[in-house]
XYZ file of C-alpha atoms in Angstrom:
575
model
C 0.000 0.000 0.000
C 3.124 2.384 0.978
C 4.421 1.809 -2.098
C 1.425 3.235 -3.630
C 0.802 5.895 -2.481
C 4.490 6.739 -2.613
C 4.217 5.683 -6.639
C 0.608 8.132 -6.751
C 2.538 11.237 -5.155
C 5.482 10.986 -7.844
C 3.104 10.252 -10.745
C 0.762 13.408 -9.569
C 3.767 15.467 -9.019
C 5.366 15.092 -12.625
C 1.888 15.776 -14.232
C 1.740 18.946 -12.261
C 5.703 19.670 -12.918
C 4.462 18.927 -16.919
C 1.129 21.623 -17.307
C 2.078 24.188 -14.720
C 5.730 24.436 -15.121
C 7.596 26.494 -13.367
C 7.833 30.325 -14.209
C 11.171 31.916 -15.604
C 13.318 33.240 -13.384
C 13.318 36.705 -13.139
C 15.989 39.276 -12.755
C 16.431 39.047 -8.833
C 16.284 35.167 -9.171
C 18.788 35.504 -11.643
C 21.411 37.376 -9.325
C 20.869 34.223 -6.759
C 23.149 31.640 -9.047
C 23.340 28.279 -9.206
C 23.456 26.689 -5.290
C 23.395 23.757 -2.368
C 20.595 22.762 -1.730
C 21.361 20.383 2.071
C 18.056 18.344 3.048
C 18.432 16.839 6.462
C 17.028 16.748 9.898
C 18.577 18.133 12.968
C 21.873 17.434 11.916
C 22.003 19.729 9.216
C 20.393 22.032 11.290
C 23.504 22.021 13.805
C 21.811 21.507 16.472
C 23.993 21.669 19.589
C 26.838 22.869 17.151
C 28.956 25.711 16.632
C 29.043 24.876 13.056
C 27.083 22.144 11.115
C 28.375 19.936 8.412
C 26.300 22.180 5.745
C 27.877 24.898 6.491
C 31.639 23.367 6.323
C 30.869 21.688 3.380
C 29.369 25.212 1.956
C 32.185 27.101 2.527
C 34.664 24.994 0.710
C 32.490 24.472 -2.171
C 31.367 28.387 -2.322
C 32.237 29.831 -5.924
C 33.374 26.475 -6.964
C 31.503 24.184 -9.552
C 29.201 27.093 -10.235
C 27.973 27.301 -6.246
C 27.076 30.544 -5.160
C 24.650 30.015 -2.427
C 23.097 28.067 0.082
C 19.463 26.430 0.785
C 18.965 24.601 4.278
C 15.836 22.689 3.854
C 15.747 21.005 7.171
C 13.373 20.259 10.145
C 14.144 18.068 13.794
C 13.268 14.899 13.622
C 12.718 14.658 10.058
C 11.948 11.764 8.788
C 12.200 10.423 4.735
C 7.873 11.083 4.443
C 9.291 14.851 5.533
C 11.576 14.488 2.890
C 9.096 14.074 0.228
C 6.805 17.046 1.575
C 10.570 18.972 1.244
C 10.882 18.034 -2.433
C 6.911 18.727 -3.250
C 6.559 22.509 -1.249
C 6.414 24.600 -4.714
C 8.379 27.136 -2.454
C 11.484 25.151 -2.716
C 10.979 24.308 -6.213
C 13.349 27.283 -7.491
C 15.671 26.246 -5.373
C 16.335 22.439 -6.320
C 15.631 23.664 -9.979
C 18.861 25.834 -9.686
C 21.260 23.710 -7.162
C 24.534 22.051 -8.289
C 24.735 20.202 -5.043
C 21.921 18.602 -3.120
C 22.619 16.852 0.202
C 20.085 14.168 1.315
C 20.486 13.115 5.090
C 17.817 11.130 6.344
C 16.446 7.287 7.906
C 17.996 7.686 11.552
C 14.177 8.757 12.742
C 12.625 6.441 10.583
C 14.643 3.896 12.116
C 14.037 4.938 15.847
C 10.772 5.495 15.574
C 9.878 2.237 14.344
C 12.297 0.509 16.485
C 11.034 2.284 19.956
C 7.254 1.165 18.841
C 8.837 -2.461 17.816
C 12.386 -3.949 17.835
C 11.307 -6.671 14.924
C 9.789 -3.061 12.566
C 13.199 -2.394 11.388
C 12.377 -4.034 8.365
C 9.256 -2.448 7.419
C 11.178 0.825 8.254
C 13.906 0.301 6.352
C 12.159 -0.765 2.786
C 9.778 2.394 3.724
C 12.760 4.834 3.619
C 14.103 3.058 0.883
C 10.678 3.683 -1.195
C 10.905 7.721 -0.105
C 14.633 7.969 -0.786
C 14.004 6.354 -4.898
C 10.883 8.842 -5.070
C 12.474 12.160 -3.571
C 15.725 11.429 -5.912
C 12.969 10.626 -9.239
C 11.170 14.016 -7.938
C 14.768 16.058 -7.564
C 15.762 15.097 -11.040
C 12.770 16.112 -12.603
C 12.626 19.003 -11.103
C 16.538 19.778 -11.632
C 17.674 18.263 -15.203
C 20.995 19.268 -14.827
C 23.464 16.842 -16.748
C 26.205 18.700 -13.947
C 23.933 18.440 -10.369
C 25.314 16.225 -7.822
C 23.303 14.353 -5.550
C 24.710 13.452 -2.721
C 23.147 10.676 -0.107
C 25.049 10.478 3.330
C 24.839 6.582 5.558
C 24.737 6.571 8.764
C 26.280 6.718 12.542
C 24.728 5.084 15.555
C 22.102 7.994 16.278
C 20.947 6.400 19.814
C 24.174 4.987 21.796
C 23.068 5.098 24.867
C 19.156 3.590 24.128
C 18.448 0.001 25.012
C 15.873 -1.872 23.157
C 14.092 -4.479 24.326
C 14.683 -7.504 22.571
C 17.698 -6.494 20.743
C 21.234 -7.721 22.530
C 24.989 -7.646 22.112
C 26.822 -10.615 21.989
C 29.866 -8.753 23.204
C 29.301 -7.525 26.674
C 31.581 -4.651 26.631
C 29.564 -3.373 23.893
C 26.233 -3.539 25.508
C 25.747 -0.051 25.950
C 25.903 -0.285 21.923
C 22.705 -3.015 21.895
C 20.413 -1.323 20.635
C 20.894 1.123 17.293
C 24.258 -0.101 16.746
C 23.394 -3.118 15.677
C 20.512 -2.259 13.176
C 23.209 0.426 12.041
C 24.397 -2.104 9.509
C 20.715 -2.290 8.020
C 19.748 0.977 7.722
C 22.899 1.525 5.660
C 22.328 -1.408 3.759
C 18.402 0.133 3.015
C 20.183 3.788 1.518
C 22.948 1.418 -0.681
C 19.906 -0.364 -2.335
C 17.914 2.758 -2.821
C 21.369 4.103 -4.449
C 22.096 1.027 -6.345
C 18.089 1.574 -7.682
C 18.659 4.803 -8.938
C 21.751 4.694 -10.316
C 20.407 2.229 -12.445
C 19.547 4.382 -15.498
C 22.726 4.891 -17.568
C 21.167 8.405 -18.870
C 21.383 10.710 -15.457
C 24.208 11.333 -13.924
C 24.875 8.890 -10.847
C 23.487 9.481 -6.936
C 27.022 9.436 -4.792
C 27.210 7.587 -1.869
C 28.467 9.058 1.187
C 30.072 7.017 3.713
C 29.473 8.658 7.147
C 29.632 5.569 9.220
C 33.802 5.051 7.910
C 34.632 8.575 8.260
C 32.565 8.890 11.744
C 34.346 5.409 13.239
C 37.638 6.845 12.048
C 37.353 9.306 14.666
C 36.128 6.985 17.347
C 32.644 6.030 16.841
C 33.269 2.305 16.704
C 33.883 1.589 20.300
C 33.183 4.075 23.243
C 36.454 5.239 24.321
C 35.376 5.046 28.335
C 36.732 7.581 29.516
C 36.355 11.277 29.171
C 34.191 12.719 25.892
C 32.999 10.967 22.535
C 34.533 12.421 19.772
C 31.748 12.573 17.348
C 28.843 13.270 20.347
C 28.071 16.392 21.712
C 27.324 14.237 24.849
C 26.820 9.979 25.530
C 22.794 10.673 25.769
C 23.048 13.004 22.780
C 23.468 12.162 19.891
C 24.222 15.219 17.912
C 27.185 15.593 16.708
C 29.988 17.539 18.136
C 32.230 20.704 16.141
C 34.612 17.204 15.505
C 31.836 14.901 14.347
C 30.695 17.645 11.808
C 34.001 18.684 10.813
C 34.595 14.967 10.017
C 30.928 14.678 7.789
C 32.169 18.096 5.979
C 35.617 16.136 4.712
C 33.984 13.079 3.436
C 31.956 15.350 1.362
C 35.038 17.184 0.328
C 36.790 13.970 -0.507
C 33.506 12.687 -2.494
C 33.358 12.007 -6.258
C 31.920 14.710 -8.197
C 28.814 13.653 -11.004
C 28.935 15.720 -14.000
C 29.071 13.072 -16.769
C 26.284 10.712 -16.946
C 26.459 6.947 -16.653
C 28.610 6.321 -14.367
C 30.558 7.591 -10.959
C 33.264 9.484 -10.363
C 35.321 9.234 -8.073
C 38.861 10.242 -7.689
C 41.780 8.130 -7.833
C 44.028 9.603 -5.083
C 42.616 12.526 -2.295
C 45.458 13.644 -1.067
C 46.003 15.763 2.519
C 48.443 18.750 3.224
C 48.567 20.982 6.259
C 50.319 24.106 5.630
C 52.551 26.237 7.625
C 51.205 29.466 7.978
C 54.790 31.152 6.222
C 53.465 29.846 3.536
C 54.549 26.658 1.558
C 55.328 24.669 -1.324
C 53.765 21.250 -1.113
C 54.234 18.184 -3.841
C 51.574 15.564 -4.787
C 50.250 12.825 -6.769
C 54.061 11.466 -6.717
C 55.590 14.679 -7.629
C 53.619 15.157 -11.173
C 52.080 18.197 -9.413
C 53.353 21.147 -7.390
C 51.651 23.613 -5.346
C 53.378 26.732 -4.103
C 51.934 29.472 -2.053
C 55.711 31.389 -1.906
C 55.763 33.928 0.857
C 52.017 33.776 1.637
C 50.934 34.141 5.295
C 48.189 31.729 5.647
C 45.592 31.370 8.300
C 46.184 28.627 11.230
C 45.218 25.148 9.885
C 45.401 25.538 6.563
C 44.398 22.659 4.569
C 44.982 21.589 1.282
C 43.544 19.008 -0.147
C 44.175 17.613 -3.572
C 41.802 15.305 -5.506
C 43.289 13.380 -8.479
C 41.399 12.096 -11.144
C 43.332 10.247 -13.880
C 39.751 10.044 -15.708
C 38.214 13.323 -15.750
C 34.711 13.389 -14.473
C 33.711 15.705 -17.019
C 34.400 15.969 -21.060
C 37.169 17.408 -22.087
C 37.531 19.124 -25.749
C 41.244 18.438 -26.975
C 43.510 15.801 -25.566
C 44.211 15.790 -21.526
C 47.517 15.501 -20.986
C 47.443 15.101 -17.275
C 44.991 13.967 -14.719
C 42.455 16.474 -13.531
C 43.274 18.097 -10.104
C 40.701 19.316 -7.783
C 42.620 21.776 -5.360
C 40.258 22.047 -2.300
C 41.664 24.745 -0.093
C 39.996 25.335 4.118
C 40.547 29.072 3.473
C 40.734 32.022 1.212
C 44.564 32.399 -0.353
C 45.543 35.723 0.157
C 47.551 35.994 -2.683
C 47.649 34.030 -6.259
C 49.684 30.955 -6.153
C 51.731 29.101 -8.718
C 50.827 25.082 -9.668
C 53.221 23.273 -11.802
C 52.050 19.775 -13.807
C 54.759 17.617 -14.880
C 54.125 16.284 -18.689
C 54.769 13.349 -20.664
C 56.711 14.904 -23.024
C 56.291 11.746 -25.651
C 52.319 12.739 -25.498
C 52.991 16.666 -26.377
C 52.918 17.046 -30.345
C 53.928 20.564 -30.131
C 53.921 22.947 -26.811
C 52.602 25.886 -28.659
C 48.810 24.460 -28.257
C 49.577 22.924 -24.618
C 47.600 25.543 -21.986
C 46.903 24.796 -18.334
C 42.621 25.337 -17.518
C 40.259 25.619 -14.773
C 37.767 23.565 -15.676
C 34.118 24.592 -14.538
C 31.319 22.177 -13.091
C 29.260 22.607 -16.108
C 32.070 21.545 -18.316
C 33.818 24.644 -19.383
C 37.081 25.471 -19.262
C 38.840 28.761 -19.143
C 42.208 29.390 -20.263
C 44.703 30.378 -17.323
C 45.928 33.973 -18.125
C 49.783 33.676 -16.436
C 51.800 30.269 -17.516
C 54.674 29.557 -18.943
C 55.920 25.653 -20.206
C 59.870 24.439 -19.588
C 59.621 22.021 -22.582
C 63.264 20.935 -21.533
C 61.840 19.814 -18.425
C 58.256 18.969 -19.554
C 56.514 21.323 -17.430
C 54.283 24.091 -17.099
C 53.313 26.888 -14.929
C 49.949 28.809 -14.192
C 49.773 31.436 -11.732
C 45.881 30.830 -10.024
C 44.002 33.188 -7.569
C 41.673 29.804 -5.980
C 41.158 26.473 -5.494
C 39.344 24.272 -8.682
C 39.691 21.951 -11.179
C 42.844 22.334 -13.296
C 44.549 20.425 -15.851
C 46.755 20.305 -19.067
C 45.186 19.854 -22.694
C 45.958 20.358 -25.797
C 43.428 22.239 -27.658
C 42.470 20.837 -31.447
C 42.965 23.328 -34.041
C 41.950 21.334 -36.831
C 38.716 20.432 -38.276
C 37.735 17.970 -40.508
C 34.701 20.492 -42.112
C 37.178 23.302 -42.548
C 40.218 21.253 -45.058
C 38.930 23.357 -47.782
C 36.933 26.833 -46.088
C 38.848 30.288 -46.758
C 39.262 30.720 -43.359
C 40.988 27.617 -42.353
C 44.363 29.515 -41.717
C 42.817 32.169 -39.435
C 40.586 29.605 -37.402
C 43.214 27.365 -37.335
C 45.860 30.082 -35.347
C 42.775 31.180 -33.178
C 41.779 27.883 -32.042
C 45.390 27.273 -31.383
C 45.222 29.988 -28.799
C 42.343 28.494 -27.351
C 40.341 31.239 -28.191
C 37.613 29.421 -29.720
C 37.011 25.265 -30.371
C 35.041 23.033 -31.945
C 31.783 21.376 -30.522
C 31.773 17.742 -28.754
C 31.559 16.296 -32.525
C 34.733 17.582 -33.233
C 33.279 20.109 -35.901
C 34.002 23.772 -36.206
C 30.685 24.707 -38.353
C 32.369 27.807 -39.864
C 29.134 28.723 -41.092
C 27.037 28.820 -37.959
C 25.833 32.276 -36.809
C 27.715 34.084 -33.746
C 25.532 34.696 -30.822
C 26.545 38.137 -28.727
C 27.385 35.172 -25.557
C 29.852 33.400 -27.858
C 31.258 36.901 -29.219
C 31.660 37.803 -25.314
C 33.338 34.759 -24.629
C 35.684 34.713 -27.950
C 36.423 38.524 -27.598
C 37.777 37.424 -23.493
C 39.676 34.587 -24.445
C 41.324 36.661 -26.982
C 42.202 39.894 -25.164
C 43.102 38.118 -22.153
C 40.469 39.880 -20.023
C 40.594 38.110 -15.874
C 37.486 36.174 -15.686
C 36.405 36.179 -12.250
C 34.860 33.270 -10.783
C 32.491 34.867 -8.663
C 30.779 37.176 -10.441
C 27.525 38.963 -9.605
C 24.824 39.091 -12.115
C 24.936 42.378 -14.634
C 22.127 42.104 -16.848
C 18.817 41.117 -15.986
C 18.798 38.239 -18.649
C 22.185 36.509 -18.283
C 21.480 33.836 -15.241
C 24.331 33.450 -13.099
C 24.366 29.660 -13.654
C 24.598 29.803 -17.683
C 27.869 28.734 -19.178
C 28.495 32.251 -20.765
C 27.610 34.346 -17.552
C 31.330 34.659 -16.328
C 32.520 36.053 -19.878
C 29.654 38.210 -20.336
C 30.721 39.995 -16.801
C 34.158 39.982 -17.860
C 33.322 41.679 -21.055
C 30.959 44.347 -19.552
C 33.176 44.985 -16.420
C 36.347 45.762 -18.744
C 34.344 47.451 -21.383
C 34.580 45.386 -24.461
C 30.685 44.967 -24.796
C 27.669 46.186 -23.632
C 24.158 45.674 -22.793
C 20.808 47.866 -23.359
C 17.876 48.442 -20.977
C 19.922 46.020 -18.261
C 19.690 43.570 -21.141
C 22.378 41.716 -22.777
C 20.674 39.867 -25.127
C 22.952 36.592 -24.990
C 21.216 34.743 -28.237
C 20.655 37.256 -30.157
C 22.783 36.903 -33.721
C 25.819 39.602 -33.984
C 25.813 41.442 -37.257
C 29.132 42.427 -38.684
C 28.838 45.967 -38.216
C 27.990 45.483 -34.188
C 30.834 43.213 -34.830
C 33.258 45.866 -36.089
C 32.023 48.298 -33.136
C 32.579 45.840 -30.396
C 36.269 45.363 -31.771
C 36.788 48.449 -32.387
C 36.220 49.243 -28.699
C 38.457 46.256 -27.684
C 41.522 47.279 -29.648
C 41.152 50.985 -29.844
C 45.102 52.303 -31.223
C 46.478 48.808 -32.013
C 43.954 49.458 -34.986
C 46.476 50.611 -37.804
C 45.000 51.537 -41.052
C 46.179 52.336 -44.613
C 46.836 48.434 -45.714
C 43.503 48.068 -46.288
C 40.389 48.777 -48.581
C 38.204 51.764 -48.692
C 34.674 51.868 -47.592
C 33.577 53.667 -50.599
C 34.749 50.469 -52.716
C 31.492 48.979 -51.466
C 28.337 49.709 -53.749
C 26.054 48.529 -50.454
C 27.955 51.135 -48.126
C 25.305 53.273 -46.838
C 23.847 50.327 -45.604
C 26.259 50.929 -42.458
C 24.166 52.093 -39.664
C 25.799 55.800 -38.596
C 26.211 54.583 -34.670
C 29.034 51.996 -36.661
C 30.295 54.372 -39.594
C 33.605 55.261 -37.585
C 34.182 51.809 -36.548
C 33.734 49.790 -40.090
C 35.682 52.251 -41.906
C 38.266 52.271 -39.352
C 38.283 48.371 -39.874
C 37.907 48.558 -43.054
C 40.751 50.489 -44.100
C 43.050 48.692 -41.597
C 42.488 45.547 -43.613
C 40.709 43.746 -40.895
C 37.207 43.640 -42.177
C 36.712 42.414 -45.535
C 33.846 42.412 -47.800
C 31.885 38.962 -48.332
C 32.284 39.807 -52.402
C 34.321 41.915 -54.354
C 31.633 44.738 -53.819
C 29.773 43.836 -51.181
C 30.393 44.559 -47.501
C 27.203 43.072 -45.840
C 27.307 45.410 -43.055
C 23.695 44.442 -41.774
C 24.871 40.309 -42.135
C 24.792 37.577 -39.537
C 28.635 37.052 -38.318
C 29.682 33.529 -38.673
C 32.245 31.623 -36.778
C 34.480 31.483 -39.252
C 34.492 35.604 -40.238
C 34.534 35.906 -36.183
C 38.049 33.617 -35.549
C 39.502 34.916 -39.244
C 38.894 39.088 -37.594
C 40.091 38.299 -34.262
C 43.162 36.270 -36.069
C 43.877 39.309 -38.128
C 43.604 41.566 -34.814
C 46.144 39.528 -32.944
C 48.563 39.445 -35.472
């Protein structure tokens, strides 16, 4: 019957989520950004706490993987039916539509409160909060369709040490203060893996991670009671909240957790690596000396942590070939001061260093080209000066496309896309002839003036959502000036002619703009087509020999920019 109902609610739920979708996000919802979402009970709460494991784990992640805030869904003594009333309030549908990261802690009050009415209901309990756990995750992901959202699902501790239950006994005697919950602990975990293992069974969404609390907790001290003095995960033996130590300790397991941005399968790292750092600052080597991190002269806070997360398999895909594993720098403070990381090559794998760049890559799959590095090809290394902790790595970008072999511009796209300025799509295609939207302009027009993206960036136009993959580049552009927006619009899809075109270069190059090697604009019989807002700037281009007409006498000021006319003006600008 449970099951029913449970299948009912889910079914109801998506035919409501399909005719009364929600409503675009509007300009204030926009400024938000993409967040953590934590569902939980008292624990996530903090009760008792001076800081809960939400919070920890919010503040590393913060600005990282597109996070940018936080949403505590939480009640005490929550149980996995208050879970599913969570994920069905419409007034936290925005935010699990917009989260990267969604915690889900929940079963130890299912558990206890079936137990405490009867010791032999653990079963019935257990495939109950497997049931809610399968339909909350269904619900979250059709809500959230993010290929990029981690879900994360935390086990469990003993949440009643010092409860006896009737019927329920240690064999051990020393451990008889452990009788009761401790020994079911083992099936309420097992309960959350199947409800895992069911959801992770379609190859399509991108897999539920599995947190082990219960290691990370006993690695501390849970597994026996030391006796004497405190618990080191309780707040108290008759509570059993967690102390400052037992939440710091849930925080790192999330830290050291896979990541799930590419569907089908998980992802976790190969190595997680440790470092506490002197607060003079420090140079510190890992994953067996292939990478360096050096904070020089910094003065760092007391307890600094760094922790680095090695994936040989990138848990994301990568355009152009890796050439070292991806590195997940995870830092317990704010660097004061950029830092240098050095990756140690293969040098048989590099084909030529001049299209080898270091990147952070983002959670949605992006990468952005570090501004300050520098390769020693003698000893197969490079350098890139970084202001945070992320995802970095080593590709080399493809500059070659099989549908430009015979396209005018293959030359010019060919240097540009060398300079990672622009690439191809996950096909491996250019499509030279595909319209240029004013977002991929932005982004193009960055990459190629070298322009500091930030990573935390607040939302300037009304229309450009904080979580979209060209939000970064669009800020960047506006903030130094290179492009602009109307009405606190940007207009992100909208096609770029070549005369807006010639403008927005115009402004982005200014006096590196020589002309007299060029044409004239009164060569072209369709010149007072040019709008008079871009006179100045197309003949200026013109006459440099930067823009060219698409025919002998034809300029096509009013035109849709392509790809190709985009990377062949920007290759002509950087020469």
């Amino acid at each position: 019957m449970h099951k029913k109902i449970i299948s009912v609610i889910c079914v109801l739920f998506l035919l409501l989520t399909e005719f009364f979708p929600a409503r675009q996000a509007g300009a204030a919802e926009d400024k938000a950004g993409v967040g953590y979402v934590a569902l939980g009970d008292s624990l996530a709460l903090g009760v008792g706490s001076s800081k809960s494991y939400v919070q920890r784990f919010y503040e590393q992640i913060k600005d990282r993987r597109g996070v940018k805030e936080l949403t505590l869904i939480a009640e005490e003594q929550a149980t996995s039916r208050d879970l599913l009333r969570f994920v069905t309030d419409p007034a936290n549908r925005e935010a699990i539509k917009k989260a990267r990261v969604i915690t889900i802690w929940f079963g130890a009050h299912d558990f206890m409160q079936a137990v405490r009415r009867n010791p032999h209901n653990y079963r019935q309990a257990g495939n109950e909060l497997k049931e809610n756990l399968i339909t909350a995750v269904q619900l979250i992901r059709s809500i959230n369709t993010g290929k990029d959202t981690t879900i994360y699902l935390l086990n469990f501790y003993n949440p009643a040490p010092g409860e006896k239950v009737p019927g329920v006994r240690a064999t051990d005697p020393a451990e008889k203060k452990y009788e009761a919950f401790d020994l079911l602990i083992p099936y309420l975990n097992g309960f959350i893996a199947d409800a895992v293992k069911q959801v992770n069974s379609d190859p399509y969404m991108p897999p539920v991670v599995i947190v082990d609390v219960f290691k990370s907790l006993q690695e501390l001290g849970v597994a026996k009671y030391l006796g004497k003095g405190k618990d080191p995960i309780y707040q108290d033996y008759n509570n059993a909240h967690l102390s400052d130590a037992g939440h710091q300790a849930v925080a790192e397991a999330l830290f050291k957790a896979p990541v799930s941005i590419r569907p089908g399968r998980p992802l976790a790292p190969s190595r997680v690596e440790e470092f506490s750092l002197p607060t003079n600052g420090a140079a510190v080597s890992a994953d067996q000396g292939r990478l360096a991190v050096d904070f020089g002269n910094a003065s760092l806070p007391a307890n600094a942590l760094l922790y680095v997360k090695t994936y040989e398999e990138p848990p994301f895909i990568v355009r152009g070939e890796l050439l070292s594993p991806v590195y997940d720098l995870v830092l317990s403070f704010k660097p004061p001061q950029a830092f240098k990381i050095s990756l140690k090559l293969d040098q048989n794998k590099v084909k030529n260093w001049k299209n080898v760049y270091v990147f952070e890559f983002k959670g949605n799959g992006q990468k952005l080209k570090v501004r300050q590095q520098s390769a020693d090809t003698t000893r197969g290394t490079i350098t890139a000066v970084v202001k945070r902790g992320g995802l970095y790595g080593v590709v080399a970008v493809k500059n070659s496309f099989s549908d430009t072999a015979k396209h005018w511009a293959r030359g010019e796209i060919e240097k540009i896309a060398g300079l990672a300025v622009i690439d191809g799509d996950e096909q491996g295609y250019f499509r030279p002839e595909r319209p240029v939207t004013r977002a991929e302009a932005a982004k193009m027009l960055v990459e190629a003036t070298g322009v500091e993206v930030e990573d935390n960036t607040a939302a300037t136009f009304s229309d450009v959502q904080s979580s979209a993959w060209y939000a970064s580049y669009v800020a960047a552009a506006a903030k130094a000036g290179l492009m602009q927006g109307y009405q606190g619009k940007f207009r992100p899809g909208d096609k770029l002619t070549r005369q807006e075109l010639a403008v927005i270069l115009e402004r982005a190059y200014g006096s590196k703009i020589k002309g007299g090697n060029g044409g004239k604009l009164e060569s072209y019989s369709d010149r007072q087509q040019v709008a008079t807002w871009a006179q100045g700037a197309v003949n200026k281009l013109v006459e440099a020999g930067i823009l060219k007409g698409r025919k002998k006498d034809k300029l096509a000021p009013a035109g849709v920019t392509t790809r190709a006319e985009l990377a062949a003006l920007l290759a002509r600008l950087m020469s």
